[in-house]
Coordinates of C-alpha atoms and ligand atoms in Angstrom, one line a residue:
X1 CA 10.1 15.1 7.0
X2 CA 10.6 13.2 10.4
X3 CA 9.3 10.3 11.9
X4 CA 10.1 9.3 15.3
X5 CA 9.6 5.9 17.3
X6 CA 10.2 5.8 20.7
X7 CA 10.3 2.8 22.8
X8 CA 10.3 3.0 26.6
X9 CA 10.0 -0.7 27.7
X10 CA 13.6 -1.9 29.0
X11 CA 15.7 -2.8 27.4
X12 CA 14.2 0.0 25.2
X13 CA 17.1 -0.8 22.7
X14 CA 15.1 -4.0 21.4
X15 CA 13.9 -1.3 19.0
X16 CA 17.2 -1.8 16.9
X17 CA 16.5 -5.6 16.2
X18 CA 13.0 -5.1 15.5
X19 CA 13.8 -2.0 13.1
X20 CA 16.9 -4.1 11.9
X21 CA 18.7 -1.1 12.4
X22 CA 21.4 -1.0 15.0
X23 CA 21.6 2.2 17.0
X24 CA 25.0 2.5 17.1
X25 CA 24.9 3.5 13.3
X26 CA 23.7 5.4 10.8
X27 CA 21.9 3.8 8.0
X28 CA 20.7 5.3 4.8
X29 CA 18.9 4.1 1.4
X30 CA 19.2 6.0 -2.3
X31 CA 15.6 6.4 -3.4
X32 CA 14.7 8.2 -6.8
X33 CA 13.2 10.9 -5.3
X34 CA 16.2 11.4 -2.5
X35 CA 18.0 10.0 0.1
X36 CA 16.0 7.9 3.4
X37 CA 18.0 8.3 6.4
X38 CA 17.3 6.3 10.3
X39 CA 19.7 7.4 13.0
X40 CA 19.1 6.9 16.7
X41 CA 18.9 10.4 18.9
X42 CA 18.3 8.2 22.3
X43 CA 19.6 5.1 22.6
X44 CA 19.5 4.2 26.1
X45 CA 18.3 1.2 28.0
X46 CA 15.3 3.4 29.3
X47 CA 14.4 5.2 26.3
X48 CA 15.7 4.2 22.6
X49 CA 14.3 6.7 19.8
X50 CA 14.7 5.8 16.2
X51 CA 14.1 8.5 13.7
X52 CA 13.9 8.1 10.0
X53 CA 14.8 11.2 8.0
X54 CA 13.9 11.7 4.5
X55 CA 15.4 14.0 2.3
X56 CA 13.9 14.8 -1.2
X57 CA 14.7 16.9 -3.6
X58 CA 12.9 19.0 -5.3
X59 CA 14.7 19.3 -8.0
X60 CA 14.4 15.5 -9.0
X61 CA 11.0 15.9 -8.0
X62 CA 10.0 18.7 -10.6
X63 CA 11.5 16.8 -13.6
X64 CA 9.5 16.5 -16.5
X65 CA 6.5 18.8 -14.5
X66 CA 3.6 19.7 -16.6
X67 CA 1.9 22.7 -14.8
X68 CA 3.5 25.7 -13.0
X69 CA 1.8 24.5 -9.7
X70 CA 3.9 21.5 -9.9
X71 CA 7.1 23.2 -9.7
X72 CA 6.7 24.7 -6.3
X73 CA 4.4 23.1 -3.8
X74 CA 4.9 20.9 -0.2
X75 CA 5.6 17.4 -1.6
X76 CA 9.5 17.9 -0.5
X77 CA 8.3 18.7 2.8
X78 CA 5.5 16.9 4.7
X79 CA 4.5 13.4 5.3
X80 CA 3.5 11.4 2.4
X81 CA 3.1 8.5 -0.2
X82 CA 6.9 9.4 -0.5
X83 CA 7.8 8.8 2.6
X84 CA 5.7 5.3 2.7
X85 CA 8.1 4.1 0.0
X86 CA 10.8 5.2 1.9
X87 CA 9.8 3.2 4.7
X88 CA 9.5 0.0 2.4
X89 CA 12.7 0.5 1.3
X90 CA 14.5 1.6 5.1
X91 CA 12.4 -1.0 7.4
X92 CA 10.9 -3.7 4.9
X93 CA 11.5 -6.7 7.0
X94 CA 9.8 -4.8 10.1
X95 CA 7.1 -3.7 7.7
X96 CA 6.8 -7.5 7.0
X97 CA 6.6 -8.6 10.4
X98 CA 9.9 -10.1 10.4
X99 CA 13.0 -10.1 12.9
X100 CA 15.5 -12.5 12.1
X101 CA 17.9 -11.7 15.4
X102 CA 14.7 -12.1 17.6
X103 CA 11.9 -13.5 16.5
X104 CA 10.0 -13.9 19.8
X105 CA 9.8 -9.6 20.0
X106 CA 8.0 -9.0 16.5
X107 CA 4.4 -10.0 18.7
X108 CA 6.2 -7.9 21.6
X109 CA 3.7 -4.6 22.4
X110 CA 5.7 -2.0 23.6
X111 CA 5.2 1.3 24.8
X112 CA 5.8 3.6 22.1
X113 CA 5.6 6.9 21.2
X114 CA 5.7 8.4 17.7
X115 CA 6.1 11.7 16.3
X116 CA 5.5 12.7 12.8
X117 CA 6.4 16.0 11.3
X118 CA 5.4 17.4 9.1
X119 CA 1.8 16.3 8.3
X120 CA -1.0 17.9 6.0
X121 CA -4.3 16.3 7.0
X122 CA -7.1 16.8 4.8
X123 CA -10.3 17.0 7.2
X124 CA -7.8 18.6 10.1
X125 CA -7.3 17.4 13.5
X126 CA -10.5 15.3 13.4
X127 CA -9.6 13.1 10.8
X128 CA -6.3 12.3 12.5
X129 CA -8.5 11.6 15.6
X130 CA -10.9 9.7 13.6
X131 CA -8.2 7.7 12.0
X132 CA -5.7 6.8 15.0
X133 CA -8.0 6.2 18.1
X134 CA -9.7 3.3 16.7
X135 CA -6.5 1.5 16.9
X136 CA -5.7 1.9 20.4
X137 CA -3.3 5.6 19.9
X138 CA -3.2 8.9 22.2
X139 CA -3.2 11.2 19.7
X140 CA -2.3 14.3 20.1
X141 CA -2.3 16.8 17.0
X142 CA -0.9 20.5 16.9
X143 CA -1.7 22.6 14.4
X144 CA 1.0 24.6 13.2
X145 CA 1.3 28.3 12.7
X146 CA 1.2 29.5 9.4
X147 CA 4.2 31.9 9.9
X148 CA 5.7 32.1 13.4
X149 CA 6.5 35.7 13.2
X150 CA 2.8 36.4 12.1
X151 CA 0.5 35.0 14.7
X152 CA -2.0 36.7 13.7
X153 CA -1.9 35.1 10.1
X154 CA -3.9 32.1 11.4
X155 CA -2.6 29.0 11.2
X156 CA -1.2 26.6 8.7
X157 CA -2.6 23.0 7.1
X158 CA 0.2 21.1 8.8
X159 CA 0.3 19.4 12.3
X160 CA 2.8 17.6 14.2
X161 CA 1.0 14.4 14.8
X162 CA 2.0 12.6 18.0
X163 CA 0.9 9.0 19.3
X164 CA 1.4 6.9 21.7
X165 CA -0.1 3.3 22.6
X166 CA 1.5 -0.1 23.6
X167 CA 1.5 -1.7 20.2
X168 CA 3.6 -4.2 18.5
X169 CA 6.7 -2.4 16.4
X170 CA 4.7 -4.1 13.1
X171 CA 1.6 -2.9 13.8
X172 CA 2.8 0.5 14.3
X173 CA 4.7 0.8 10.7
X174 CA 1.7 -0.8 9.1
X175 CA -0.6 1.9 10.8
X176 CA 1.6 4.6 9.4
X177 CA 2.3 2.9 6.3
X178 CA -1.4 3.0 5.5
X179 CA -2.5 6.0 7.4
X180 CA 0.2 8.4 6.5
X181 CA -0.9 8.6 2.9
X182 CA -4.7 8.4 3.8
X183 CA -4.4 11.6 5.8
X184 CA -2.0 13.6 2.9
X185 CA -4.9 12.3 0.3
X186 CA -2.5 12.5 -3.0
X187 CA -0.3 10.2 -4.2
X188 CA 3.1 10.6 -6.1
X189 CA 3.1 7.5 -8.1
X190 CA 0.5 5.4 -10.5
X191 CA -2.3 3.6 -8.6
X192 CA -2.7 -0.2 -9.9
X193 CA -3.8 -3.6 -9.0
X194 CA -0.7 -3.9 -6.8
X195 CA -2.2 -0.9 -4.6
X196 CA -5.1 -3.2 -3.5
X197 CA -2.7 -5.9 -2.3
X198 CA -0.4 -3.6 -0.5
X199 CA -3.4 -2.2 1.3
X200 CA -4.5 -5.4 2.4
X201 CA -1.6 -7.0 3.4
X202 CA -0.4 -3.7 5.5
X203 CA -3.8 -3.7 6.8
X204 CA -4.3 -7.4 7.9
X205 CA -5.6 -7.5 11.0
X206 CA -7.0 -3.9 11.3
X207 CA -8.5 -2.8 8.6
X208 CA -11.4 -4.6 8.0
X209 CA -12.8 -3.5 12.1
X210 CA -11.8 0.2 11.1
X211 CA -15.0 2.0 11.3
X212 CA -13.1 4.2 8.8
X213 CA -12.2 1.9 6.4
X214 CA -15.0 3.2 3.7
X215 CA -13.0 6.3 3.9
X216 CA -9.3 4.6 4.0
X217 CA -10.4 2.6 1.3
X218 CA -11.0 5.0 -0.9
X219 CA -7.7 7.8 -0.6
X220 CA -5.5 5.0 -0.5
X221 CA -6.8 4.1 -3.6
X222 CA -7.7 7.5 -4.9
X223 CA -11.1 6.8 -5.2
X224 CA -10.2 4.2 -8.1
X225 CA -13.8 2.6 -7.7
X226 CA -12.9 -0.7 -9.6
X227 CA -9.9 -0.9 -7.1
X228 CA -12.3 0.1 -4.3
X229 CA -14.2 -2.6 -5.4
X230 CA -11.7 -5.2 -5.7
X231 CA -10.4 -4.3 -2.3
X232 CA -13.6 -4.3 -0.5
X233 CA -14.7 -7.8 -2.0
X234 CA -11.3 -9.1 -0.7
X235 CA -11.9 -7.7 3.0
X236 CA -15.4 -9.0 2.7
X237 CA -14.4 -12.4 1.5
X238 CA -12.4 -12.6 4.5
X239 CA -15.9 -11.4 6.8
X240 CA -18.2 -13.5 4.4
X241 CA -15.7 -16.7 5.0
X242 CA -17.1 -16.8 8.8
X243 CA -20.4 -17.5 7.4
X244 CA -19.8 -19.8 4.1
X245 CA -23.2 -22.1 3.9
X246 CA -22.0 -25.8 2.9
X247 CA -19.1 -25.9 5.5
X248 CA -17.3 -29.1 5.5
X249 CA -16.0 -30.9 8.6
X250 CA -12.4 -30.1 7.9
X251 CA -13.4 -26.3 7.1
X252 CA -15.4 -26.0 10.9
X253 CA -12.1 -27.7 12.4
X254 CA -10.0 -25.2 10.8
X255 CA -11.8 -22.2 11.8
X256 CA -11.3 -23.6 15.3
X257 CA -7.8 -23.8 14.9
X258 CA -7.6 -20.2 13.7
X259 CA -9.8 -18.7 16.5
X260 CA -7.8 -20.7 19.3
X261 CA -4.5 -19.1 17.5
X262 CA -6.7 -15.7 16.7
X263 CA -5.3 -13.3 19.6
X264 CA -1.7 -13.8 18.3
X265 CA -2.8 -13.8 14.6
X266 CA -0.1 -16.9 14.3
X267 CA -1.1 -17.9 10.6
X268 CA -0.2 -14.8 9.6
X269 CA 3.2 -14.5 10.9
X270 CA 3.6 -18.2 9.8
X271 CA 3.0 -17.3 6.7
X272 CA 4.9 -14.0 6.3
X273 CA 7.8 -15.4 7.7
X274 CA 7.6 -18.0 5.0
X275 CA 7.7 -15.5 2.4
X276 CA 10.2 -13.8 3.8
X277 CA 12.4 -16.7 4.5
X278 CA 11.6 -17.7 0.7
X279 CA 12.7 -14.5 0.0
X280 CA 15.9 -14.2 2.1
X281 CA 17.3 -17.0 0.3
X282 CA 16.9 -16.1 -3.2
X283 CA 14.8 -18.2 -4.3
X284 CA 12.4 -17.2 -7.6
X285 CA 10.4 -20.6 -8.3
X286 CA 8.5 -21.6 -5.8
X287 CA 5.8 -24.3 -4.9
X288 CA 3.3 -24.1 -2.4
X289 CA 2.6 -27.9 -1.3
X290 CA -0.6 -28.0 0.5
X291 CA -1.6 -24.6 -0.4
X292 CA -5.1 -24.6 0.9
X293 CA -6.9 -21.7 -0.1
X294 CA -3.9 -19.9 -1.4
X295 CA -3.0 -17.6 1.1
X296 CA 0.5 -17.9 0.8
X297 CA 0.4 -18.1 -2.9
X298 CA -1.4 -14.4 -2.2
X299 CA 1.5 -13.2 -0.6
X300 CA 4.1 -14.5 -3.0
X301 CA 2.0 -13.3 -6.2
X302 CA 2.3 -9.6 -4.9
X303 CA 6.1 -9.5 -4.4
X304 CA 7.2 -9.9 -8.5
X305 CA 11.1 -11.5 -6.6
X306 CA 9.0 -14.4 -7.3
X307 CA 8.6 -15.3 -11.0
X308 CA 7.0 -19.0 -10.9
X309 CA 4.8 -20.1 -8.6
X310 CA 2.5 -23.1 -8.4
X311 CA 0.1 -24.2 -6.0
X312 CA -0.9 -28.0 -4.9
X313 CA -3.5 -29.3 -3.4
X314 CA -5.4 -32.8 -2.9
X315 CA -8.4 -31.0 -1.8
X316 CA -10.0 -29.8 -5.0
X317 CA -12.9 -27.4 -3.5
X318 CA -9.7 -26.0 -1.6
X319 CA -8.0 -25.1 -5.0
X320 CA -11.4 -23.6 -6.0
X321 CA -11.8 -21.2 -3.1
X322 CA -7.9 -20.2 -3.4
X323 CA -8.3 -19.3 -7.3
X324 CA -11.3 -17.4 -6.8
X325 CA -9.6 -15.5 -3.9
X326 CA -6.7 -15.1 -6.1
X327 CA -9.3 -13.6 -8.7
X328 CA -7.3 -16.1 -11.3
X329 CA -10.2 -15.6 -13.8
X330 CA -9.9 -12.1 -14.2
X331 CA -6.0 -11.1 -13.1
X332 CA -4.0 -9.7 -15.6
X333 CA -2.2 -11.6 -18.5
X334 CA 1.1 -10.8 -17.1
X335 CA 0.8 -11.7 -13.5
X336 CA -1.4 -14.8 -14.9
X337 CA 1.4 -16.7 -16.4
X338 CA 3.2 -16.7 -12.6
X339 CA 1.3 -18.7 -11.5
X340 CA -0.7 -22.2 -11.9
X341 CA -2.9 -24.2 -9.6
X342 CA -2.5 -28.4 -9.3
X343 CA -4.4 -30.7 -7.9
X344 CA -2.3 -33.4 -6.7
X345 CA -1.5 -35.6 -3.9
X346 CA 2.0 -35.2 -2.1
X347 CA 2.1 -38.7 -1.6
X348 CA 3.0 -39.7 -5.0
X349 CA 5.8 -39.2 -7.2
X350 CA 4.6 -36.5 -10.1
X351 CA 6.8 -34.6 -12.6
X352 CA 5.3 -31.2 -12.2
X353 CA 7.1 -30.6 -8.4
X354 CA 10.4 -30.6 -10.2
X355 CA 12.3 -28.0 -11.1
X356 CA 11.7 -25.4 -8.4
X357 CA 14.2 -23.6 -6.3
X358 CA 12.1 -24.0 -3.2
X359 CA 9.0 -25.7 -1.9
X360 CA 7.0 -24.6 1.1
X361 CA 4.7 -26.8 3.0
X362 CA 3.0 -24.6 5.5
X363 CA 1.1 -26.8 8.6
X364 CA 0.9 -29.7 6.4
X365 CA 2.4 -32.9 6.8
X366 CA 0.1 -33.1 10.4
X367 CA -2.5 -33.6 8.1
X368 CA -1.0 -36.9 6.8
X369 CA -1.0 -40.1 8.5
X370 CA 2.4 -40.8 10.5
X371 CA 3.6 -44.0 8.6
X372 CA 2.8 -42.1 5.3
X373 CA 5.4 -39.3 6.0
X374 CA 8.0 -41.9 4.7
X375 CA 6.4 -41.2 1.2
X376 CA 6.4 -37.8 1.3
X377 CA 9.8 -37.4 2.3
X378 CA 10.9 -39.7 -1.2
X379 CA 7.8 -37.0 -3.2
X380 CA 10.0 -34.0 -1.8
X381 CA 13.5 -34.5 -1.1
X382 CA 14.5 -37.3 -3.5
X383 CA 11.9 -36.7 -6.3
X384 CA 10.8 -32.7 -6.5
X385 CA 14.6 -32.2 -4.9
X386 CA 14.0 -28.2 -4.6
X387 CA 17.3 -26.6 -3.4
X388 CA 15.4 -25.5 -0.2
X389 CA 12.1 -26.8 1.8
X390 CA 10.4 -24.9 3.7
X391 CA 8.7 -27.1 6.9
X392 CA 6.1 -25.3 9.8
X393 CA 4.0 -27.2 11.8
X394 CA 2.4 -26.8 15.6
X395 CA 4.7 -27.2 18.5
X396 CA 2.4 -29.3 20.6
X397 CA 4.5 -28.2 23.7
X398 CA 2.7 -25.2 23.7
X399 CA -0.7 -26.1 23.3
X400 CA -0.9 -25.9 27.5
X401 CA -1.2 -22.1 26.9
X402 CA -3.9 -21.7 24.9
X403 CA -6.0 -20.7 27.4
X404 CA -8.8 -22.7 25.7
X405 CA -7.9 -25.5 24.4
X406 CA -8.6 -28.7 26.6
X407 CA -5.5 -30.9 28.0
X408 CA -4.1 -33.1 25.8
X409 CA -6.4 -32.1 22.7
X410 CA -5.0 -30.8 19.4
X411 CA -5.3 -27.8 17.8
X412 CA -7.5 -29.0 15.0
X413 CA -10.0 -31.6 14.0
X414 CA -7.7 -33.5 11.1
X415 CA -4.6 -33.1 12.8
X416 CA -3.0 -36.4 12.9
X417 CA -0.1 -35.7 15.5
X418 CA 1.3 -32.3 16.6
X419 CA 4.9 -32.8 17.5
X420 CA 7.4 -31.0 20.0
X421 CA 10.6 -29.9 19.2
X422 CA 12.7 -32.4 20.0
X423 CA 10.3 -34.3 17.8
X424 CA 10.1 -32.4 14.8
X425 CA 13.8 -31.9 14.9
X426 CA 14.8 -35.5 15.2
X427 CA 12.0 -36.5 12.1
X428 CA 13.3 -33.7 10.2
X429 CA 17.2 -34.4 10.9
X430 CA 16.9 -38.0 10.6
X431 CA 14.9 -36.5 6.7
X432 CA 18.1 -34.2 6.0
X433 CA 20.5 -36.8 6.5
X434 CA 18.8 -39.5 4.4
X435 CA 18.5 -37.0 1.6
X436 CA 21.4 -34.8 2.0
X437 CA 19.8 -31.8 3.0
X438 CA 21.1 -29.4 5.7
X439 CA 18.4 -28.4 8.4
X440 CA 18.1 -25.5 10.6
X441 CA 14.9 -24.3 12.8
X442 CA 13.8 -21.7 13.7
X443 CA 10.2 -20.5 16.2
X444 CA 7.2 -19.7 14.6
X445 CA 5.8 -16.8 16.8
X446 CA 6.3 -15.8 20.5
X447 CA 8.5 -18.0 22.4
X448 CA 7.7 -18.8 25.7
X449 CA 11.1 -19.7 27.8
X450 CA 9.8 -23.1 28.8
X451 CA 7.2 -24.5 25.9
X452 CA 8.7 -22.8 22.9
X453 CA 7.0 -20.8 20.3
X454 CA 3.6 -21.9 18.9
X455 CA 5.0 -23.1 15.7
X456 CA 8.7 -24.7 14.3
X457 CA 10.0 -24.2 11.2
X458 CA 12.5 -26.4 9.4
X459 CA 14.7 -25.1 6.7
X460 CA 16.2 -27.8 4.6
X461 CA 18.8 -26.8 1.9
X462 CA 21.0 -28.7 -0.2
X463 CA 24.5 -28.1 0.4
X464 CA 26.2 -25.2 -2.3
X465 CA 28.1 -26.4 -4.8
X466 CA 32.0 -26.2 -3.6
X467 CA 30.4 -27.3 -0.3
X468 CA 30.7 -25.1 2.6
Ligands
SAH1 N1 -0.8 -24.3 3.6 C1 -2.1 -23.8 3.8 C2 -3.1 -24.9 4.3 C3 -2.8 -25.7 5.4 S1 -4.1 -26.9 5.8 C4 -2.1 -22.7 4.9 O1 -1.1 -22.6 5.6 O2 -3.0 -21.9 4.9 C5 -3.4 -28.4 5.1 C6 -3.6 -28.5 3.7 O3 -2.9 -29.7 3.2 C7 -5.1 -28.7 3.3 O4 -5.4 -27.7 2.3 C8 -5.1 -30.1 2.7 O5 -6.1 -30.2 1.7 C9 -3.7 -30.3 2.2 N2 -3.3 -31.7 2.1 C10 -3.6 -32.7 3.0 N3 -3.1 -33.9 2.6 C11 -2.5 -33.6 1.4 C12 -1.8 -34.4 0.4 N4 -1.6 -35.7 0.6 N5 -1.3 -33.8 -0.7 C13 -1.5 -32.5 -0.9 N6 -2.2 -31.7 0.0 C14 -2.7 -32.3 1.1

C-alpha cells in the first residue's frame, strides 16, 4: 500500500523538512508487521512528491491465526490501522506538529495533493465524500475493477482515493492518520484507553466541528461504547468549557487570549512542541510548573517515554479542573502512579520540585510580578535544579498582527509584561549565567521576518558532565 503527498508550492521541496525526510534519500523503519518505506519520485522545486511504501508480510501477519479466514484476506494489501502505525513510526515528529529545521513552515498550508492506494471503504465512495470534504479536500474516488480482464465482473471494494486542498503538512497526516482507519473499519491491534487519547490529540482542531464525528467516533474506537463515551465527554468538555457558569476574571481573560491566538491554534503548537522538546532530550521526569488545567500534563500522560510527572499550580480550582479533565479519579492504577497534582507556589523554595530531569513552565512567569522573577529563578534553577527548563512566553513584538488586538494592549487580562526577544533573551541569559545553565531559543509558531514568531522558547540545560 501507497500513499502519496505532493506539494506544488515553490520551493516544493519544503516537503522534506516538514516530513523530516530528505528527498535525496531513502528512509525506511522495521515494523513487526514489515518494513515502512518513504522515498521521493519528484523532487523538484516545482513539484516534490513524497511517497511512503509499506510492505507487510503476510506471513508475519498470519502467525498464531485462529480461523481459516484469517490466513488469506486483504490486510497485506490496502490502507489500514497498519499503515497508521507505520506512519507513527516513519513521520512522528510531522504527525506531532513538529519541524525542528523550520519551524516557521509546520503552520505553512500548502498545496497538496495526496493519493492513497489501495483503500477499502466501507459505505463506498460516499463515505470518503462524507468524510474528506468537510475538511476542506477535492476528493476524488475511483472505484476499482474487480478483475481487469473481466469488466464485466463488476467492480471491486477498493478505490484509489485522491485529495487535494491547501492544508498545513500536519493537518494532512492527522486527517489520514484518523480517517484512513475510519474508512477500512477494522483494526489489527487491541483498542484501549490509549485509543481515546490518540484520537483526540490527532484530531485537535477538527474533530469536534466534523459533522461526522458520531460516526468517526465510533470505528475508530470500534464501537467500544465506554471509550465512545470517554472520548465524547472529552470533546464536549472542550465545547462545554465555552460556556462554564461561575467564570472567574482570569478564566474570561484567558479565553480572550485563546480566541485572539485561535486562527493559528498557537497553544497547541506551544504546547506540542514542548512535549516534543521534552522528549527530544531524553528526559523521563518531568514537572509541569504552572500547569493550569493540565493540558500539557495530557499530552505527556499519553506518551509512556515519560514515567513521572507532576503538576503545580497556585491556583487550586485550576488543579481541580485539570484532574477532572485528566479523569484522575477513575484512570487506571498503572498510569495513576505517573502522575501527581501539587498545589504550590513557584515563588517559594519547596522540596517536592527536586529531583526531576526537566521542568516546563509554559506562558507562565508573565503571570508573576517583574521584581518577583528574582525568586523564581532561585525556586527553579538553584533549588529544583532540573537538568533542563523548559521557558515559552508571548513575543510582544508580534502582538501588532493580531488583527484584533488594540495597540499597545496585551494579550491577556493578568499578564504582567509580555516581552520581545531581545528581552526574553537577555532575562533568560543573564538567568543561565547566574545559575550555570546553557540557553538556546527557539520561535513558538509562524515567524514573521520582521516581528518574530508569536511565542519564544528558552531551553536551559546544565552543562554534561565532561563538559562540552
Ligand atoms: N501552563 C498552562 C497554564 C498557563 S496560565 C498552559 O500552558 O496551559 C498560567 C498559570 O500559572 C495559571 O494556571 C496560574 O494559576 C499559574 N501561576 C501563576 N502564578 C503562579 C505561581 N506563583 N506559582 C505557580 N503557578 C502560578
Amino acid at each position: 500500500m501507497l500513499i502519496r503527498i505532493t506539494n506544488t508550492a515553490e520551493p516544493a521541496t519544503d516537503l522534506g523538512f516538514l516530513l523530516h525526510k530528505n528527498p535525496a534519500n531513502l528512509h525506511s523503519a522495521d515494523l513487526a508487521f514489515g518494513k515502512a518505506y518513504v522515498f521521493y519520485s519528484n523532487a523538484a522545486a516545482q513539484r516534490c512528491t513524497a511517497c511512503l511504501l509499506l510492505e507487510i508480510d503476510p506471513v508475519e501477519l498470519v502467525r498464531g491465526a485462529q480461523r481459516p479466514e484469517d490466513y488469506v484476506n486483504d490486510r497485506p494489501y490496502v490502507a489500514s490501522s497498519y499503515l497508521t502505525v507505520a506512519m507513527g513510526r516513519i513521520f512522528g515528529t510531522a504527525l506531532a506538529g513538529h519541524c525542528q529545521k523550520r519551524p516557521e513552515l509546520v503552520a505553512t498550508k500548502l498545496p497538496l495533493e495526496i493519493t492513497v492506494e489501495v483503500i477499502r471503504s466501507r459505505g463506498g465512495a460516499e463515505i470518503l465524500h462524507r468524510l474528506f470534504e468537510p475538511l476542506g479536500y477535492r476528493v476524488g474516488a475511483a472505484q476499482l475493477p474487480l478483475d481487469d480482464n473481466f469488466p464485466e465482473w463488476g467492480e471491486s471494494r477498493y478505490f484509489r482515493l485522491n485529495l487535494e486542498a491547501r492544508a498545513t503538512v500536519h493537518d494532512a497526516l492527522s486527517h489520514l492518520y484518523v480517517l484512513l482507519p475510519v474508512l477500512d473499519d477494522e483494526k489489527h491491534y487491541y483498542i484501549g484507553d490509549a485509543e481515546v487519547d490518540k484520537l483526540l490529540r490527532h484530531g485537535e482542531g477538527w474533530l469536534r466541528n466534523h459533522p461526522e464525528r458520531q460516526l468517526i467516533v465510533s470505528r475508530y474506537l470500534r464501537r467500544r461504547s465506554s471509550l465512545m463515551d470517554q472520548a465524547f465527554d472529552k470533546l464536549l468538555d472542550e465545547e462545554g468549557a465555552a460556556v462554564e457558569a461561575a467564570e472567574s476574571n482570569l478564566e474570561k481573560a484567558a479565553r480572550a487570549e485563546k480566541d485572539l491566538e485561535r486562527p493559528m491554534t498557537l497553544h497547541t503548537q506551544r504546547l506540542n512542541l514542548v512535549a516534543a522538546k521534552l522528549k527530544d532530550l531524553g528526559t523521563k521526569t518531568v514537572l509541569d510548573l504552572g500547569c493550569g488545567e493540565g493540558k500539557l500534563l495530557r499530552r505527556l500522560l499519553a506518551d509512556r517515554a515519560f514515567e513521572q510527572i507532576a503538576g503545580m499550580d497556585v491556583s487550586h480550582r485550576s488543579l481541580e479542573i485539570a484532574s477532572s479533565r485528566l479523569r484522575l479519579e477513575r484512570m487506571p492504577e498503572r498510569q495513576r502512579k505517573r502522575i501527581r497534582l501539587m498545589q504550590g507556589s513557584l515563588l517559594y523554595r519547596d522540596k517536592r520540585l527536586s529531583g526531576f530531569d526537566a521542568a516546563a513552565l509554559v506562558e507562565v512567569i508573565e503571570h508573576l510580578d517583574r521584581p518577583r522573577l528574582a525568586a523564581l529563578e532561585r525556586v527553579l534553577f538553584e533549588f529544583a535544579r532540573p537538568r533542563h527548563v523548559l521557558v515559552t512566553t508571548p513575543n510582544r513584538e508580534y502582538n501588532v498582527l493580531f488583527p484584533t488586538l488594540p495597540p499597545g494592549k496585551l494579550r491577556h487580562g493578568d499578564h504582567r509584561f509580555e516581552w520581545t526577544r531581545a528581552e526574553f533573551a537577555s532575562w533568560a541569559d543573564a538567568a543561565g549565567a547566574r545559575f550555570g545553565y546553557q540557553v538556546s531559543f527557539e520561535p513558538v509558531g509562524p515567524v514573521d521576518a520582521q516581528h518574530g514568531a508569536p511565542s519564544q522558547m528558552a531551553v536551559f540545560s546544565l552543562p554534561t558532565e565532561g563538559g562540552e
